[in-house]
Amino acid sequence: MKLSRRLIPDVTTLQAFECAARHGSFTQAAHELNLTQSAVSRQIKDLEEQLGVLLFERVRQRVVLSDDGRRFLPEVRKLLHQTEETMLRAMASASSEHSLSIATLPTFGSRWLTPRIPGFLAENPGTIINIASRSAPFDFDEENFDLAIHYGQPVWARAACTYLCSEVILPAASPELVKSWNLAEPKDLERAPLLHLATRPKLWAQWFELNGGSADTAYRGHRFDQFSMVIETAVAGLGFALLPHYLIEQELASGRLAVVFDRPMETENSYYLVVPEGKLENPLSQAFRSWISKQVPA
């Protein structure tokens, strides 16, 4: 797609706008950017003329964002952040012929993927890895990743999804908490303190239904938006949690968590490796796909 240079502002102009908006002052922005006040004022004026809108209103000794300026500011900050990330990735991989950018689910990345990455790097020496967390599908055209780890259904615009594995969850808690409750059968957990993943609020209800319990009390208890938070809360003894076995391997091995009942439940979604259409033939992406397929449980 051919870009119109007339519509692309200078990054330094966007920096001047963001800085002036943050300080509410052209003078303070100039001090931070090591420019003169008149230079900042001129950059803002040029940007306003380019956009055809007024970005600031002058109120006494301050400048205040106009309605258009307030709408424009989040987009400018996003663009500046992306520009900085692009430069940092380029600098990080400057000394290497091979680099791979991976988007992954936060807890999957920290607890399962990164501990295994040394194995991939041993098979692919000289590779520079960039791993960032993403909790939902995104546009590969807007974010420069070579591949992504996705939990859900095999659907992603302009990308190919390769099945990795299903997800199996088990009820787990700290050994001390388990001992303090007289739990003879799964339905006894109905009266126990439960921990929930906020993005999957029906897990306990589904598990109880599979194991002869009632879903009536399955929704009470503390809620967290990441599995990592649920795990640490369970370790602290605040409740019983339904957790993927692969995420709590270390806690089970060390005795910080214990399986309450050996009643695994397979969730309705699975894990997939997602590669954008334009990078399907990338040798390093293919190498990663081959490697990770050998790491996941059969």
Coordinates of C-alpha atoms in Angstrom, one line a residue:
M1 CA 0.0 0.0 0.0
K2 CA 1.4 3.4 -1.0
L3 CA 1.5 5.9 1.8
S4 CA 0.8 9.6 1.4
R5 CA 3.9 11.4 2.8
R6 CA 1.7 14.5 3.2
L7 CA -0.3 12.6 5.9
I8 CA 2.8 11.4 7.8
P9 CA 4.0 13.9 10.5
D10 CA 7.5 14.1 11.8
V11 CA 8.0 12.0 14.9
T12 CA 9.6 15.0 16.7
T13 CA 6.4 16.9 16.1
L14 CA 4.4 14.2 17.7
Q15 CA 6.8 14.1 20.6
A16 CA 6.4 17.9 21.0
F17 CA 2.6 17.5 21.0
E18 CA 2.6 14.6 23.6
C19 CA 5.1 16.4 25.8
A20 CA 3.1 19.7 25.8
A21 CA -0.1 17.8 26.5
R22 CA 1.5 16.0 29.4
H23 CA 2.9 19.2 31.0
G24 CA 0.1 21.6 29.9
S25 CA 2.9 23.9 28.9
F26 CA 4.9 24.7 25.8
T27 CA 7.7 26.0 28.0
Q28 CA 8.1 22.9 30.1
A29 CA 7.8 20.7 27.0
A30 CA 10.6 22.8 25.5
H31 CA 12.8 22.3 28.6
E32 CA 12.3 18.5 28.5
L33 CA 13.0 18.2 24.7
N34 CA 15.9 20.6 24.9
L35 CA 14.2 23.0 22.4
T36 CA 13.2 26.6 22.6
Q37 CA 9.6 27.5 23.5
S38 CA 9.1 29.0 20.0
A39 CA 10.3 25.8 18.4
V40 CA 7.7 23.8 20.2
S41 CA 5.0 26.3 19.5
R42 CA 5.9 26.2 15.8
Q43 CA 5.8 22.4 15.7
I44 CA 2.3 22.4 17.3
K45 CA 1.1 25.0 14.9
D46 CA 2.4 23.0 11.9
L47 CA 0.7 19.9 13.2
E48 CA -2.6 21.8 13.7
E49 CA -2.5 23.1 10.2
Q50 CA -1.7 19.6 8.9
L51 CA -4.7 18.1 10.7
G52 CA -7.0 21.1 10.2
V53 CA -8.0 21.1 13.9
L54 CA -7.1 23.1 17.0
L55 CA -5.2 20.8 19.4
F56 CA -4.8 23.3 22.3
E57 CA -6.7 26.1 23.9
R58 CA -4.9 28.9 25.7
V59 CA -6.3 29.3 29.3
R60 CA -4.5 32.0 31.4
Q61 CA -0.8 30.8 31.6
R62 CA -1.5 27.3 30.5
V63 CA -2.3 25.4 27.3
V64 CA -5.2 22.9 27.6
L65 CA -6.1 20.1 25.2
S66 CA -9.1 20.8 23.0
D67 CA -11.7 18.0 22.4
D68 CA -9.8 17.1 19.2
G69 CA -6.5 17.1 21.1
R70 CA -7.9 14.8 23.7
R71 CA -9.0 12.4 21.1
F72 CA -5.7 12.6 19.2
L73 CA -3.4 12.1 22.2
P74 CA -4.0 8.3 22.9
E75 CA -3.3 7.5 19.3
V76 CA -0.1 9.6 19.3
R77 CA 1.1 7.9 22.5
K78 CA 0.4 4.5 20.9
L79 CA 2.3 5.4 17.8
L80 CA 5.3 6.8 19.7
H81 CA 5.4 3.6 21.9
Q82 CA 5.3 1.4 18.8
T83 CA 8.1 3.4 17.2
E84 CA 10.2 3.0 20.2
E85 CA 9.6 -0.7 20.4
T86 CA 10.4 -1.1 16.7
M87 CA 13.8 0.7 17.2
L88 CA 14.6 -1.4 20.3
R89 CA 13.8 -4.6 18.5
A90 CA 16.0 -3.6 15.6
M91 CA 18.9 -2.6 18.0
A92 CA 18.5 -5.9 19.9
S93 CA 18.8 -8.0 16.8
A94 CA 21.4 -5.8 15.0
S95 CA 24.3 -8.2 15.9
S96 CA 22.3 -11.3 14.8
E97 CA 21.3 -12.6 11.4
H98 CA 18.2 -14.2 12.9
S99 CA 15.5 -12.9 15.1
L100 CA 12.1 -14.1 16.1
S101 CA 9.3 -12.1 17.6
I102 CA 6.7 -14.1 19.6
A103 CA 3.4 -13.0 21.0
T104 CA 2.1 -15.3 23.8
L105 CA -0.5 -15.5 26.5
P106 CA 1.0 -14.0 29.7
T107 CA 1.0 -17.0 32.1
F108 CA 1.7 -19.5 29.3
G109 CA 4.7 -17.4 28.4
S110 CA 6.1 -16.9 31.9
R111 CA 5.4 -20.4 33.3
W112 CA 5.7 -22.7 30.3
L113 CA 7.3 -21.2 27.3
T114 CA 10.3 -19.1 28.6
P115 CA 11.7 -22.0 30.8
R116 CA 11.9 -24.1 27.6
I117 CA 13.2 -21.4 25.3
P118 CA 16.9 -22.3 26.0
G119 CA 16.2 -25.6 24.2
F120 CA 15.1 -23.8 21.1
L121 CA 18.0 -21.5 21.2
A122 CA 20.4 -24.4 21.6
E123 CA 19.0 -25.9 18.4
N124 CA 19.1 -22.5 16.6
P125 CA 22.3 -20.7 17.8
G126 CA 22.6 -17.0 17.1
T127 CA 18.9 -16.4 17.2
I128 CA 17.6 -13.4 19.1
I129 CA 14.2 -13.9 20.7
N130 CA 11.6 -11.1 21.4
I131 CA 8.7 -12.3 23.5
A132 CA 5.7 -10.1 24.4
S133 CA 2.4 -10.9 26.1
R134 CA -0.9 -10.6 24.3
S135 CA -4.2 -11.8 25.8
A136 CA -6.3 -11.6 22.6
P137 CA -6.0 -11.8 18.9
F138 CA -4.5 -8.8 17.1
D139 CA -3.7 -7.6 13.6
F140 CA -0.3 -8.9 12.4
D141 CA -0.2 -6.0 10.0
E142 CA -0.2 -3.5 12.9
E143 CA 2.0 -5.5 15.3
N144 CA 5.3 -6.9 14.0
F145 CA 5.3 -10.4 15.3
D146 CA 6.5 -13.5 13.5
L147 CA 4.0 -15.8 15.3
A148 CA 1.7 -16.0 18.3
I149 CA 0.5 -18.6 20.9
H150 CA -3.3 -18.5 20.9
Y151 CA -5.9 -20.1 23.2
G152 CA -9.3 -20.5 21.7
Q153 CA -10.6 -21.7 18.3
P154 CA -8.4 -21.9 15.2
V155 CA -9.7 -18.6 13.8
W156 CA -7.3 -15.7 13.1
A157 CA -7.6 -13.2 10.2
R158 CA -4.9 -13.6 7.5
A159 CA -3.0 -16.2 9.5
A160 CA -2.7 -19.9 9.7
C161 CA -3.4 -21.8 13.0
T162 CA -1.6 -25.0 13.9
Y163 CA -3.0 -27.1 16.7
L164 CA -0.6 -27.6 19.6
C165 CA -2.6 -29.2 22.4
S166 CA -5.8 -29.2 24.4
E167 CA -6.1 -27.9 27.9
V168 CA -6.8 -30.1 30.9
I169 CA -7.6 -28.5 34.3
L170 CA -7.6 -30.0 37.8
P171 CA -8.8 -28.7 41.2
A172 CA -5.8 -27.7 43.2
A173 CA -5.0 -26.0 46.5
S174 CA -2.3 -25.6 49.1
P175 CA -1.7 -28.9 51.1
E176 CA -2.5 -27.0 54.3
L177 CA -5.9 -25.9 53.0
V178 CA -6.7 -29.3 51.7
K179 CA -6.0 -30.8 55.2
S180 CA -8.2 -28.2 56.9
W181 CA -11.2 -29.3 54.9
N182 CA -12.9 -32.7 55.2
L183 CA -13.3 -33.4 51.5
A184 CA -14.6 -36.9 50.8
E185 CA -16.0 -36.3 47.3
P186 CA -16.0 -33.6 44.7
K187 CA -19.3 -32.1 45.7
D188 CA -17.8 -31.2 49.1
L189 CA -16.0 -28.4 47.3
E190 CA -19.4 -26.6 46.9
R191 CA -19.0 -25.3 50.5
A192 CA -15.3 -24.5 50.1
P193 CA -13.7 -21.1 49.1
L194 CA -13.3 -21.1 45.4
L195 CA -10.9 -19.0 43.2
H196 CA -11.9 -18.0 39.7
L197 CA -10.3 -16.8 36.4
A198 CA -12.4 -13.8 35.5
T199 CA -12.2 -14.5 31.8
R200 CA -13.6 -18.0 32.3
P201 CA -16.3 -17.6 35.0
K202 CA -18.1 -20.9 34.2
L203 CA -15.2 -23.3 34.8
W204 CA -16.3 -24.4 38.3
A205 CA -19.9 -24.8 37.3
Q206 CA -18.9 -27.0 34.4
W207 CA -16.6 -29.1 36.6
F208 CA -19.2 -29.6 39.3
E209 CA -21.7 -30.7 36.7
L210 CA -19.2 -33.3 35.4
N211 CA -18.6 -34.6 38.9
G212 CA -22.0 -34.9 40.4
G213 CA -22.2 -31.5 42.1
S214 CA -24.4 -28.5 41.8
A215 CA -23.6 -25.3 39.9
D216 CA -25.7 -23.2 42.3
T217 CA -22.8 -22.0 44.4
A218 CA -20.1 -22.4 41.8
Y219 CA -19.8 -18.6 41.0
R220 CA -18.9 -17.3 44.5
G221 CA -15.4 -16.5 45.5
H222 CA -12.4 -14.3 44.5
R223 CA -11.8 -13.4 40.9
F224 CA -8.5 -12.7 39.0
D225 CA -7.8 -11.8 35.4
Q226 CA -4.6 -13.9 35.0
F227 CA -3.9 -17.6 35.8
S228 CA -0.7 -16.5 37.4
M229 CA -2.6 -14.5 40.0
V230 CA -5.0 -17.5 40.6
I231 CA -2.0 -19.8 41.1
E232 CA -0.2 -17.5 43.6
T233 CA -3.5 -17.0 45.5
A234 CA -4.0 -20.8 45.7
V235 CA -0.4 -21.2 47.0
A236 CA -1.2 -18.6 49.7
G237 CA -4.0 -20.8 50.9
L238 CA -7.0 -18.5 50.1
G239 CA -9.0 -21.1 48.1
F240 CA -9.4 -23.9 45.7
A241 CA -8.6 -23.3 42.0
L242 CA -9.2 -25.1 38.7
L243 CA -5.8 -24.9 37.0
P244 CA -4.1 -26.3 33.9
H245 CA -1.7 -29.0 34.9
Y246 CA 1.1 -27.7 32.7
L247 CA 1.0 -24.3 34.5
I248 CA 1.5 -25.8 38.0
E249 CA 4.2 -28.4 37.3
Q250 CA 6.7 -26.7 39.6
E251 CA 4.2 -26.1 42.4
L252 CA 3.1 -29.7 42.3
A253 CA 6.6 -31.0 42.3
S254 CA 7.7 -28.8 45.2
G255 CA 4.6 -29.5 47.2
R256 CA 3.4 -25.9 47.2
L257 CA 0.1 -27.1 45.6
A258 CA -1.7 -30.4 45.7
V259 CA -4.3 -31.9 43.4
V260 CA -7.5 -32.1 45.5
F261 CA -9.4 -34.7 43.4
D262 CA -7.9 -36.5 40.3
R263 CA -10.9 -35.4 38.2
P264 CA -9.4 -33.7 35.1
M265 CA -11.6 -31.7 32.8
E266 CA -10.8 -30.8 29.2
T267 CA -11.8 -27.3 28.4
E268 CA -13.7 -26.4 25.2
N269 CA -10.8 -24.5 23.6
S270 CA -7.2 -25.5 22.6
Y271 CA -3.8 -23.9 22.1
Y272 CA -2.6 -23.0 18.6
L273 CA 0.5 -21.6 17.0
V274 CA -0.5 -18.8 14.7
V275 CA 1.7 -17.6 11.9
P276 CA 0.7 -14.7 9.6
E277 CA 0.2 -15.6 5.9
G278 CA 3.2 -13.5 4.8
K279 CA 5.6 -15.4 7.1
L280 CA 4.6 -19.0 6.6
E281 CA 7.8 -19.7 4.7
N282 CA 10.0 -18.1 7.2
P283 CA 12.6 -20.7 8.1
L284 CA 12.9 -19.6 11.7
S285 CA 9.1 -19.7 12.1
Q286 CA 9.1 -23.2 10.7
A287 CA 11.8 -24.2 13.0
F288 CA 9.9 -22.9 16.0
R289 CA 6.7 -24.7 14.9
S290 CA 8.6 -28.0 14.6
W291 CA 10.3 -27.4 18.0
I292 CA 7.3 -26.4 20.0
S293 CA 5.2 -29.3 18.6
K294 CA 7.6 -31.6 20.3
Q295 CA 7.4 -29.8 23.6
V296 CA 3.6 -29.9 24.2
P297 CA 2.0 -33.0 25.7
A298 CA 0.6 -35.5 23.1

